[in-house]
Coordinates of N, CA and C in Angstrom, one line a residue:
X1 N 31.5 6.2 -70.7 CA 32.2 7.5 -70.7 C 31.2 8.6 -70.6
X2 N 31.5 9.6 -69.8 CA 30.6 10.7 -69.6 C 30.6 11.6 -70.9
X3 N 29.4 12.1 -71.1 CA 29.2 13.0 -72.2 C 30.1 14.3 -72.0
X4 N 30.6 14.8 -73.1 CA 31.3 16.1 -73.1 C 30.3 17.2 -73.0
X5 N 30.7 18.4 -72.6 CA 29.8 19.6 -72.5 C 29.2 19.8 -73.9
X6 N 30.0 19.7 -75.0 CA 29.5 19.9 -76.4 C 28.3 19.0 -76.6
X7 N 28.5 17.7 -76.3 CA 27.5 16.7 -76.6 C 26.2 17.0 -75.7
X8 N 26.4 17.4 -74.4 CA 25.3 17.7 -73.6 C 24.5 18.9 -74.2
X9 N 25.2 19.9 -74.6 CA 24.6 21.1 -75.2 C 23.8 20.6 -76.4
X10 N 24.4 19.8 -77.2 CA 23.7 19.3 -78.5 C 22.4 18.5 -78.1
X11 N 22.5 17.7 -77.0 CA 21.3 16.9 -76.7 C 20.2 17.9 -76.1
X12 N 20.6 18.8 -75.3 CA 19.6 19.8 -74.8 C 19.0 20.6 -75.9
X13 N 19.9 21.1 -76.8 CA 19.4 21.9 -78.0 C 18.4 21.1 -78.8
X14 N 18.7 19.8 -79.0 CA 17.8 18.9 -79.7 C 16.4 18.8 -79.1
X15 N 16.4 18.8 -77.8 CA 15.1 18.7 -77.0 C 14.3 20.0 -77.2
X16 N 15.0 21.1 -77.4 CA 14.3 22.4 -77.6 C 13.8 22.5 -79.1
X17 N 14.7 22.1 -80.0 CA 14.3 22.1 -81.4 C 13.2 21.2 -81.8
X18 N 13.1 20.0 -81.2 CA 12.1 19.1 -81.6 C 10.8 19.3 -80.8
X19 N 10.8 20.3 -79.9 CA 9.5 20.7 -79.2 C 9.3 19.9 -77.9
X20 N 10.2 19.0 -77.5 CA 10.1 18.3 -76.2 C 10.1 19.3 -75.1
X21 N 11.0 20.3 -75.3 CA 11.0 21.5 -74.4 C 10.5 22.7 -75.1
X22 N 9.2 23.0 -75.2 CA 8.7 24.1 -75.9 C 9.0 25.5 -75.3
X23 N 8.9 26.5 -76.0 CA 9.0 27.9 -75.5 C 8.2 28.1 -74.3
X24 N 8.8 28.6 -73.2 CA 8.1 28.9 -72.0 C 8.2 27.8 -71.0
X25 N 8.6 26.6 -71.4 CA 8.8 25.4 -70.5 C 10.0 25.6 -69.6
X26 N 9.8 25.1 -68.4 CA 10.9 25.1 -67.5 C 11.6 23.8 -67.7
X27 N 12.9 23.8 -67.9 CA 13.6 22.5 -68.1 C 13.8 21.8 -66.8
X28 N 14.1 20.5 -66.8 CA 14.3 19.7 -65.5 C 15.5 20.3 -64.7
X29 N 15.5 20.1 -63.4 CA 16.6 20.7 -62.6 C 17.9 20.0 -62.9
X30 N 19.0 20.7 -62.5 CA 20.3 20.3 -62.8 C 20.6 18.8 -62.4
X31 N 20.2 18.4 -61.2 CA 20.5 17.1 -60.7 C 19.8 16.0 -61.6
X32 N 18.6 16.3 -62.1 CA 17.8 15.4 -62.9 C 18.5 15.3 -64.3
X33 N 18.9 16.4 -64.8 CA 19.6 16.4 -66.1 C 20.9 15.6 -66.0
X34 N 21.6 15.8 -64.9 CA 22.9 15.0 -64.8 C 22.7 13.6 -64.7
X35 N 21.6 13.1 -64.1 CA 21.2 11.7 -64.0 C 20.8 11.2 -65.4
X36 N 20.0 12.0 -66.1 CA 19.6 11.6 -67.5 C 20.7 11.5 -68.5
X37 N 21.6 12.4 -68.4 CA 22.8 12.3 -69.3 C 24.0 11.6 -68.8
X38 N 23.8 11.0 -67.6 CA 24.9 10.3 -66.9 C 26.2 11.0 -66.9
X39 N 26.1 12.3 -66.4 CA 27.2 13.1 -66.4 C 27.3 13.9 -65.1
X40 N 28.2 14.8 -64.9 CA 28.3 15.6 -63.7 C 27.4 16.9 -63.7
X41 N 27.0 17.4 -62.6 CA 26.3 18.6 -62.5 C 27.1 19.8 -63.1
X42 N 28.4 19.9 -62.8 CA 29.1 21.0 -63.4 C 29.1 21.0 -65.0
X43 N 29.1 19.8 -65.6 CA 29.0 19.7 -67.0 C 27.6 20.2 -67.5
X44 N 26.6 19.8 -66.8 CA 25.2 20.3 -67.2 C 25.2 21.8 -67.0
X45 N 25.7 22.3 -65.9 CA 25.7 23.7 -65.7 C 26.4 24.5 -66.8
X46 N 27.5 23.9 -67.3 CA 28.3 24.6 -68.4 C 27.4 24.6 -69.7
X47 N 26.7 23.5 -69.9 CA 25.9 23.4 -71.2 C 24.7 24.4 -71.1
X48 N 24.1 24.5 -69.9 CA 23.0 25.5 -69.7 C 23.5 26.9 -69.9
X49 N 24.8 27.2 -69.4 CA 25.3 28.5 -69.5 C 25.5 28.8 -71.0
X50 N 25.9 27.8 -71.8 CA 26.1 28.1 -73.2 C 24.8 28.4 -73.9
X51 N 23.7 27.7 -73.6 CA 22.4 27.9 -74.1 C 21.8 29.2 -73.7
X52 N 22.2 29.6 -72.5 CA 21.8 31.0 -72.0 C 22.5 32.0 -72.8
X53 N 23.8 31.8 -73.1 CA 24.5 32.8 -73.9 C 23.9 32.9 -75.3
X54 N 23.4 31.8 -75.8 CA 22.8 31.8 -77.1 C 21.3 32.3 -77.1
X55 N 20.9 32.6 -75.9 CA 19.5 33.0 -75.7 C 18.4 32.0 -76.1
X56 N 18.8 30.7 -75.9 CA 17.8 29.6 -76.0 C 17.1 29.4 -74.7
X57 N 17.8 29.7 -73.6 CA 17.4 29.5 -72.3 C 17.6 30.9 -71.5
X58 N 16.8 31.0 -70.5 CA 17.0 32.1 -69.5 C 16.9 31.5 -68.1
X59 N 17.8 32.0 -67.2 CA 17.8 31.5 -65.9 C 17.3 32.6 -64.9
X60 N 16.6 32.2 -63.9 CA 16.1 33.1 -62.9 C 16.4 32.5 -61.6
X61 N 16.9 33.3 -60.6 CA 17.1 32.8 -59.2 C 15.9 32.1 -58.7
X62 N 16.0 30.9 -58.3 CA 14.9 30.1 -57.6 C 14.0 29.5 -58.6
X63 N 14.1 29.8 -59.9 CA 13.1 29.3 -60.9 C 13.8 28.3 -61.9
X64 N 15.1 28.1 -61.9 CA 15.7 27.3 -62.8 C 15.9 27.9 -64.2
X65 N 15.9 27.1 -65.2 CA 16.0 27.6 -66.6 C 14.8 27.4 -67.4
X66 N 14.4 28.4 -68.2 CA 13.2 28.4 -69.0 C 13.6 28.6 -70.5
X67 N 12.9 27.9 -71.4 CA 13.1 27.9 -72.8 C 12.6 29.2 -73.4
X68 N 13.4 30.0 -74.1 CA 13.0 31.2 -74.8 C 12.4 30.9 -76.2
X69 N 11.6 31.8 -76.6 CA 10.9 31.7 -77.9 C 12.0 32.0 -79.0
X70 N 11.8 31.4 -80.2 CA 12.8 31.4 -81.3 C 13.2 32.8 -81.7
X71 N 12.3 33.8 -81.6 CA 12.6 35.1 -82.1 C 13.7 35.7 -81.2
X72 N 14.1 35.1 -80.1 CA 15.1 35.6 -79.2 C 16.5 34.9 -79.4
X73 N 16.5 33.8 -80.1 CA 17.7 33.1 -80.3 C 18.8 33.9 -81.0
X74 N 20.1 33.6 -80.8 CA 21.1 34.2 -81.5 C 21.7 33.3 -82.7
X75 N 22.4 33.9 -83.5 CA 22.9 33.2 -84.7 C 23.8 32.0 -84.4
X76 N 24.4 32.0 -83.1 CA 25.3 31.0 -82.7 C 24.6 29.6 -82.8
X77 N 23.3 29.6 -82.7 CA 22.6 28.2 -82.7 C 22.4 27.7 -84.1
X78 N 22.7 28.4 -85.1 CA 22.3 28.0 -86.5 C 22.9 26.6 -86.9
X79 N 24.3 26.5 -86.7 CA 24.9 25.3 -87.2 C 24.4 24.1 -86.4
X80 N 24.3 24.2 -85.1 CA 23.9 23.1 -84.3 C 22.4 22.7 -84.6
X81 N 21.6 23.7 -84.9 CA 20.2 23.4 -85.2 C 20.2 22.6 -86.6
X82 N 21.0 23.1 -87.5 CA 21.1 22.4 -88.8 C 21.6 21.0 -88.7
X83 N 22.6 20.8 -87.8 CA 23.2 19.5 -87.6 C 22.1 18.6 -86.9
X84 N 21.3 19.1 -86.0 CA 20.3 18.3 -85.4 C 19.3 17.8 -86.4
X85 N 18.9 18.8 -87.3 CA 17.9 18.4 -88.3 C 18.4 17.4 -89.3
X86 N 19.7 17.6 -89.7 CA 20.3 16.6 -90.6 C 20.4 15.2 -90.0
X87 N 20.7 15.2 -88.7 CA 20.8 13.9 -88.0 C 19.4 13.2 -88.0
X88 N 18.4 14.0 -88.0 CA 17.0 13.5 -88.0 C 16.5 13.3 -89.5
X89 N 17.3 13.6 -90.4 CA 17.0 13.5 -91.9 C 15.8 14.4 -92.2
X90 N 15.7 15.5 -91.5 CA 14.6 16.4 -91.7 C 15.1 17.5 -92.7
X91 N 15.3 17.1 -93.9 CA 15.8 18.0 -95.0 C 14.9 19.1 -95.3
X92 N 13.6 18.9 -95.2 CA 12.6 19.9 -95.5 C 12.7 21.1 -94.6
X93 N 13.2 20.8 -93.3 CA 13.3 21.9 -92.3 C 14.7 22.5 -92.5
X94 N 15.7 21.8 -93.0 CA 17.0 22.3 -93.2 C 17.1 23.4 -94.2
X95 N 16.4 23.1 -95.4 CA 16.5 24.0 -96.5 C 16.1 25.4 -96.3
X96 N 14.9 25.7 -95.7 CA 14.6 27.1 -95.5 C 15.6 27.9 -94.5
X97 N 16.1 27.1 -93.6 CA 17.1 27.7 -92.7 C 18.4 28.1 -93.5
X98 N 18.8 27.1 -94.3 CA 20.1 27.3 -95.1 C 19.9 28.5 -96.1
X99 N 18.7 28.5 -96.8 CA 18.5 29.5 -97.8 C 18.4 30.9 -97.1
X100 N 17.7 31.0 -96.0 CA 17.6 32.2 -95.3 C 18.9 32.8 -94.8
X101 N 19.8 31.9 -94.3 CA 21.1 32.3 -93.7 C 22.0 32.8 -94.9
X102 N 22.0 32.0 -96.0 CA 22.8 32.4 -97.1 C 22.3 33.8 -97.8
X103 N 21.0 33.9 -97.9 CA 20.5 35.1 -98.5 C 20.7 36.3 -97.6
X104 N 20.6 36.1 -96.3 CA 20.8 37.2 -95.3 C 22.3 37.7 -95.4
X105 N 23.2 36.7 -95.4 CA 24.6 37.1 -95.4 C 25.0 37.7 -96.8
X106 N 24.4 37.2 -97.9 CA 24.6 37.8 -99.2 C 24.2 39.3 -99.2
X107 N 23.0 39.5 -98.8 CA 22.4 40.9 -98.9 C 23.1 41.8 -97.9
X108 N 23.5 41.3 -96.7 CA 24.2 42.2 -95.8 C 25.5 42.6 -96.3
X109 N 26.4 41.6 -96.7 CA 27.7 41.8 -97.1 C 27.7 42.7 -98.4
X110 N 26.9 42.3 -99.3 CA 26.8 43.0 -100.6 C 26.6 44.5 -100.3
X111 N 25.6 44.8 -99.5 CA 25.2 46.2 -99.2 C 26.4 47.0 -98.5
X112 N 27.1 46.3 -97.6 CA 28.2 46.9 -96.9 C 29.3 47.2 -97.9
X113 N 29.6 46.3 -98.8 CA 30.7 46.5 -99.8 C 30.4 47.6 -100.8
X114 N 29.1 47.6 -101.2 CA 28.7 48.7 -102.1 C 28.9 50.1 -101.3
X115 N 28.5 50.1 -100.1 CA 28.6 51.3 -99.3 C 30.1 51.7 -99.1
X116 N 30.9 50.7 -99.0 CA 32.4 51.0 -98.8 C 33.1 51.5 -100.0
X117 N 32.4 51.3 -101.2 CA 33.1 51.7 -102.4 C 33.2 53.2 -102.5
X118 N 34.4 53.7 -102.8 CA 34.6 55.1 -102.9 C 35.1 55.7 -101.6
X119 N 35.1 54.9 -100.5 CA 35.5 55.4 -99.2 C 37.0 55.1 -98.9
X120 N 37.6 54.5 -99.9 CA 39.0 54.1 -99.7 C 39.8 54.6 -100.9
X121 N 41.1 54.7 -100.7 CA 42.0 55.1 -101.8 C 42.8 53.9 -102.4
X122 N 43.3 54.0 -103.6 CA 44.1 52.9 -104.2 C 45.2 52.5 -103.2
X123 N 45.3 51.2 -103.0 CA 46.3 50.7 -102.1 C 45.8 50.4 -100.7
X124 N 44.7 51.0 -100.3 CA 44.1 50.8 -99.0 C 43.7 49.4 -98.7
X125 N 43.4 48.7 -99.8 CA 42.8 47.3 -99.6 C 43.9 46.3 -99.9
X126 N 45.1 46.6 -99.8 CA 46.2 45.6 -100.0 C 46.2 44.5 -99.0
X127 N 45.8 44.8 -97.8 CA 45.7 43.8 -96.8 C 44.5 42.8 -97.1
X128 N 43.5 43.4 -97.7 CA 42.3 42.5 -98.1 C 42.8 41.6 -99.3
X129 N 43.5 42.2 -100.2 CA 44.0 41.4 -101.3 C 44.9 40.2 -100.8
X130 N 45.8 40.6 -99.8 CA 46.7 39.6 -99.2 C 45.9 38.4 -98.6
X131 N 44.8 38.8 -97.9 CA 44.0 37.7 -97.3 C 43.3 36.9 -98.4
X132 N 42.9 37.5 -99.5 CA 42.3 36.7 -100.6 C 43.3 35.8 -101.2
X133 N 44.5 36.2 -101.4 CA 45.6 35.4 -101.9 C 45.9 34.2 -101.0
X134 N 46.0 34.5 -99.7 CA 46.3 33.5 -98.7 C 45.2 32.4 -98.7
X135 N 43.9 32.9 -98.8 CA 42.8 32.0 -98.8 C 42.9 31.1 -100.1
X136 N 43.2 31.7 -101.2 CA 43.3 30.9 -102.5 C 44.4 29.9 -102.4
X137 N 45.4 30.2 -101.7 CA 46.5 29.2 -101.5 C 46.1 28.0 -100.7
X138 N 45.0 28.1 -99.9 CA 44.4 27.0 -99.1 C 43.2 26.4 -99.7
X139 N 43.0 26.7 -101.1 CA 41.7 26.3 -101.7 C 41.4 24.8 -101.8
X140 N 42.4 24.0 -101.5 CA 42.1 22.5 -101.5 C 41.3 22.1 -100.3
X141 N 41.1 22.9 -99.3 CA 40.4 22.6 -98.1 C 39.4 23.8 -97.9
X142 N 38.1 23.6 -98.2 CA 37.1 24.7 -98.2 C 37.0 25.3 -96.8
X143 N 37.1 24.4 -95.7 CA 37.0 25.0 -94.4 C 38.2 25.9 -94.1
X144 N 39.4 25.5 -94.4 CA 40.6 26.3 -94.2 C 40.6 27.5 -95.0
X145 N 40.2 27.4 -96.3 CA 40.0 28.5 -97.2 C 39.1 29.5 -96.6
X146 N 37.9 29.1 -96.1 CA 36.9 30.0 -95.5 C 37.4 30.6 -94.2
X147 N 38.2 29.9 -93.4 CA 38.7 30.5 -92.2 C 39.6 31.7 -92.5
X148 N 40.3 31.7 -93.6 CA 41.1 32.8 -94.0 C 40.3 33.8 -94.8
X149 N 39.5 33.4 -95.7 CA 38.7 34.3 -96.6 C 37.8 35.2 -95.8
X150 N 37.3 34.8 -94.6 CA 36.4 35.7 -93.8 C 37.1 36.9 -93.3
X151 N 38.5 37.0 -93.5 CA 39.2 38.2 -93.2 C 39.0 39.3 -94.2
X152 N 38.6 39.0 -95.4 CA 38.7 39.9 -96.5 C 37.7 41.1 -96.3
X153 N 36.4 40.7 -96.1 CA 35.4 41.8 -95.9 C 35.7 42.7 -94.7
X154 N 36.0 42.2 -93.5 CA 36.3 43.1 -92.4 C 37.5 44.0 -92.7
X155 N 38.5 43.5 -93.4 CA 39.6 44.4 -93.8 C 39.2 45.5 -94.7
X156 N 38.2 45.2 -95.6 CA 37.7 46.2 -96.5 C 36.9 47.3 -95.7
X157 N 36.0 46.8 -94.8 CA 35.2 47.7 -94.1 C 36.0 48.6 -93.1
X158 N 37.0 48.0 -92.5 CA 37.9 48.8 -91.6 C 38.6 49.9 -92.3
X159 N 39.1 49.5 -93.5 CA 39.8 50.5 -94.4 C 38.8 51.7 -94.7
X160 N 37.5 51.3 -94.8 CA 36.5 52.3 -95.2 C 36.0 53.1 -94.0
X161 N 36.5 52.9 -92.8 CA 36.1 53.6 -91.6 C 34.7 53.1 -91.1
X162 N 34.4 51.8 -91.4 CA 33.1 51.3 -91.0 C 33.2 50.3 -89.9
X163 N 33.7 50.7 -88.7 CA 34.0 49.8 -87.7 C 32.8 49.1 -87.1
X164 N 31.7 49.8 -87.0 CA 30.5 49.1 -86.5 C 30.1 47.9 -87.4
X165 N 30.2 48.2 -88.7 CA 29.9 47.1 -89.7 C 30.8 45.9 -89.6
X166 N 32.1 46.2 -89.3 CA 33.1 45.2 -89.1 C 32.6 44.3 -87.9
X167 N 32.2 44.9 -86.8 CA 31.9 44.1 -85.6 C 30.6 43.3 -85.9
X168 N 29.7 43.8 -86.7 CA 28.5 43.1 -87.0 C 28.8 41.9 -87.9
X169 N 29.6 42.1 -88.9 CA 30.0 41.0 -89.8 C 30.8 39.9 -89.0
X170 N 31.7 40.4 -88.1 CA 32.5 39.4 -87.3 C 31.6 38.6 -86.4
X171 N 30.5 39.1 -86.0 CA 29.6 38.3 -85.1 C 28.9 37.1 -85.9
X172 N 29.0 37.2 -87.2 CA 28.4 36.1 -88.0 C 29.5 35.1 -88.5
X173 N 30.7 35.4 -88.2 CA 31.8 34.5 -88.8 C 31.7 33.1 -88.1
X174 N 31.6 33.0 -86.8 CA 31.5 31.7 -86.2 C 30.4 30.9 -86.7
X175 N 29.1 31.4 -86.7 CA 28.0 30.6 -87.2 C 28.3 30.2 -88.7
X176 N 28.8 31.1 -89.5 CA 29.0 30.8 -90.9 C 30.0 29.7 -91.1
X177 N 31.1 29.7 -90.4 CA 32.1 28.7 -90.5 C 31.6 27.3 -90.0
X178 N 30.8 27.4 -88.9 CA 30.2 26.2 -88.3 C 29.3 25.5 -89.3
X179 N 28.5 26.3 -90.0 CA 27.6 25.8 -91.0 C 28.4 25.1 -92.2
X180 N 29.4 25.7 -92.6 CA 30.3 25.1 -93.7 C 30.8 23.8 -93.2
X181 N 31.3 23.7 -91.9 CA 31.8 22.5 -91.4 C 30.8 21.4 -91.3
X182 N 29.5 21.8 -90.9 CA 28.5 20.8 -90.8 C 27.9 20.3 -92.1
X183 N 27.8 21.2 -93.1 CA 27.1 20.9 -94.3 C 27.9 20.8 -95.6
X184 N 28.9 21.6 -95.7 CA 29.5 21.7 -97.0 C 31.1 21.6 -97.0
X185 N 31.6 21.0 -96.1 CA 33.1 21.0 -95.9 C 33.8 20.3 -97.2
X186 N 33.0 19.5 -97.9 CA 33.6 18.8 -99.0 C 33.5 19.6 -100.4
X187 N 32.8 20.7 -100.3 CA 32.6 21.5 -101.6 C 33.9 22.1 -102.0
X188 N 34.1 22.2 -103.3 CA 35.3 22.8 -103.9 C 35.2 24.3 -103.9
X189 N 36.3 25.0 -103.8 CA 36.4 26.4 -103.9 C 36.3 26.7 -105.4
X190 N 35.4 27.7 -105.8 CA 35.2 28.0 -107.2 C 36.6 28.5 -107.9
X191 N 36.8 27.9 -109.1 CA 38.0 28.3 -109.8 C 38.0 29.8 -110.2
X192 N 36.8 30.4 -110.1 CA 36.7 31.8 -110.5 C 37.0 32.8 -109.4
X193 N 37.3 32.2 -108.2 CA 37.4 33.1 -107.0 C 38.3 34.3 -107.2
X194 N 39.6 34.1 -107.5 CA 40.4 35.3 -107.7 C 40.0 36.2 -108.8
X195 N 39.5 35.6 -109.9 CA 39.0 36.4 -111.1 C 37.9 37.3 -110.8
X196 N 37.2 36.9 -109.7 CA 36.0 37.8 -109.3 C 36.4 38.7 -108.1
X197 N 37.2 38.1 -107.1 CA 37.5 38.9 -105.9 C 38.4 40.0 -106.1
X198 N 39.5 39.9 -106.9 CA 40.5 40.9 -107.1 C 39.9 42.1 -107.8
X199 N 39.1 41.9 -109.0 CA 38.4 43.0 -109.6 C 37.3 43.7 -108.6
X200 N 36.8 42.9 -107.8 CA 35.8 43.4 -106.8 C 36.5 44.4 -105.9
X201 N 37.7 44.1 -105.4 CA 38.4 45.0 -104.5 C 38.9 46.2 -105.3
X202 N 39.3 46.0 -106.6 CA 39.6 47.2 -107.4 C 38.4 48.1 -107.6
X203 N 37.2 47.5 -107.8 CA 36.0 48.3 -108.0 C 35.7 49.1 -106.7
X204 N 35.9 48.5 -105.6 CA 35.7 49.3 -104.3 C 36.6 50.5 -104.2
X205 N 37.9 50.3 -104.5 CA 38.8 51.4 -104.5 C 38.4 52.5 -105.5
X206 N 37.9 52.0 -106.7 CA 37.5 53.0 -107.7 C 36.2 53.7 -107.5
X207 N 35.4 53.2 -106.5 CA 34.1 53.8 -106.2 C 33.0 53.4 -107.1
X208 N 33.2 52.2 -107.8 CA 32.2 51.7 -108.7 C 31.3 50.8 -108.1
X209 N 30.3 51.3 -107.4 CA 29.3 50.5 -106.6 C 28.6 49.4 -107.4
X210 N 28.3 49.8 -108.7 CA 27.5 48.9 -109.5 C 28.4 47.6 -109.9
X211 N 29.7 47.9 -110.2 CA 30.5 46.7 -110.5 C 30.8 45.9 -109.2
X212 N 30.9 46.5 -108.1 CA 31.0 45.8 -106.8 C 29.9 44.8 -106.6
X213 N 28.7 45.3 -106.8 CA 27.5 44.4 -106.7 C 27.6 43.3 -107.6
X214 N 27.9 43.6 -108.9 CA 27.9 42.5 -109.9 C 29.0 41.5 -109.6
X215 N 30.2 41.9 -109.3 CA 31.3 41.0 -108.9 C 30.9 40.1 -107.8
X216 N 30.4 40.7 -106.7 CA 30.0 40.0 -105.5 C 28.9 39.0 -105.8
X217 N 27.9 39.4 -106.6 CA 26.9 38.4 -107.0 C 27.4 37.2 -107.7
X218 N 28.4 37.5 -108.6 CA 29.0 36.3 -109.4 C 29.8 35.4 -108.4
X219 N 30.5 36.0 -107.5 CA 31.3 35.2 -106.5 C 30.4 34.3 -105.7
X220 N 29.3 34.9 -105.2 CA 28.4 34.1 -104.3 C 27.7 33.1 -105.2
X221 N 27.3 33.4 -106.4 CA 26.6 32.4 -107.2 C 27.5 31.2 -107.5
X222 N 28.8 31.5 -107.8 CA 29.7 30.4 -108.1 C 30.0 29.5 -106.9
X223 N 30.1 30.2 -105.7 CA 30.3 29.4 -104.5 C 29.1 28.6 -104.2
X224 N 27.9 29.2 -104.4 CA 26.7 28.5 -104.1 C 26.5 27.2 -105.0
X225 N 26.8 27.3 -106.3 CA 26.7 26.2 -107.2 C 27.6 25.0 -106.7
X226 N 28.9 25.4 -106.4 CA 29.8 24.4 -105.9 C 29.3 23.7 -104.6
X227 N 28.8 24.5 -103.7 CA 28.3 24.0 -102.5 C 27.1 23.0 -102.7
X228 N 26.2 23.4 -103.5 CA 25.0 22.6 -103.7 C 25.4 21.3 -104.3
X229 N 26.4 21.3 -105.2 CA 26.8 20.0 -105.9 C 27.4 19.1 -104.9
X230 N 27.9 19.6 -103.8 CA 28.6 18.7 -102.8 C 27.6 18.2 -101.7
X231 N 26.3 18.7 -101.7 CA 25.4 18.3 -100.7 C 24.8 16.8 -100.9
X232 N 24.4 16.2 -99.8 CA 23.7 14.9 -100.0 C 22.6 15.0 -101.0
X233 N 22.3 13.9 -101.7 CA 21.3 14.0 -102.8 C 19.9 14.4 -102.3
X234 N 19.5 13.9 -101.1 CA 18.2 14.2 -100.5 C 18.1 15.7 -100.3
X235 N 19.2 16.2 -99.8 CA 19.2 17.7 -99.5 C 19.2 18.5 -100.7
X236 N 19.9 18.1 -101.8 CA 19.8 18.8 -103.1 C 18.4 18.8 -103.6
X237 N 17.7 17.7 -103.5 CA 16.4 17.6 -104.1 C 15.4 18.5 -103.3
X238 N 15.6 18.6 -102.0 CA 14.7 19.5 -101.2 C 15.0 20.9 -101.5
X239 N 16.3 21.2 -101.8 CA 16.7 22.6 -102.1 C 16.1 23.0 -103.5
X240 N 16.2 22.1 -104.4 CA 15.6 22.3 -105.8 C 14.2 22.5 -105.7
X241 N 13.5 21.7 -104.9 CA 12.0 21.9 -104.7 C 11.7 23.2 -104.1
X242 N 12.4 23.7 -103.2 CA 12.2 24.9 -102.5 C 12.4 26.1 -103.4
X243 N 13.4 26.0 -104.3 CA 13.8 27.1 -105.2 C 12.8 27.2 -106.4
X244 N 12.3 26.0 -106.9 CA 11.5 26.1 -108.1 C 10.0 25.9 -107.9
X245 N 9.6 25.6 -106.7 CA 8.1 25.5 -106.4 C 7.4 26.8 -106.5

């Protein structure tokens, strides 16, 4: 059976991540890749286009495709890179990626919510509350919960007139959900979710930036503890080592 475009993309990404195709290297021509992967040239072309979109590759007329350096890659690659490292049991490489991604998202969203505090009136965040309640109703499935819950922050920011921030946050939703699906789909939703989220939204409407930060920190900490508990033992050990060394 021919490989799907998703699988070809994953195989090519793996060759970049493990250094078989280093930065600056020109990858094999389309016909050679089609033979290697035992698939069609259009499928290879689609996989290359996806990696170009993610800025792992660049194509130039007459020169084929060349691997770009890591500082040019987009967040879209995060989940697949983690999946590739997990498949190779390279937990030591997974941990810094996961920690960096979680800390970046925490700091970004926390700062935006604090900035949004006081920019809205009572009742402006009712749609965000509705999203939080709908997410809570799906709490038996972390991935489904997360797919709904990611609406909360954009609804807050839009109500606060922060459209550019909404678009930035939305650009991270796909990679965030993909990482959950790859790594933590079995983790339980914290029982404290609504007890922390609803007062957080109240604090934003009240303009209490300090309480916003405190509530958000608690929410992230509880979700993090539940997620870590659901990870494979080897990954938990590497995570503990990274955090306490």
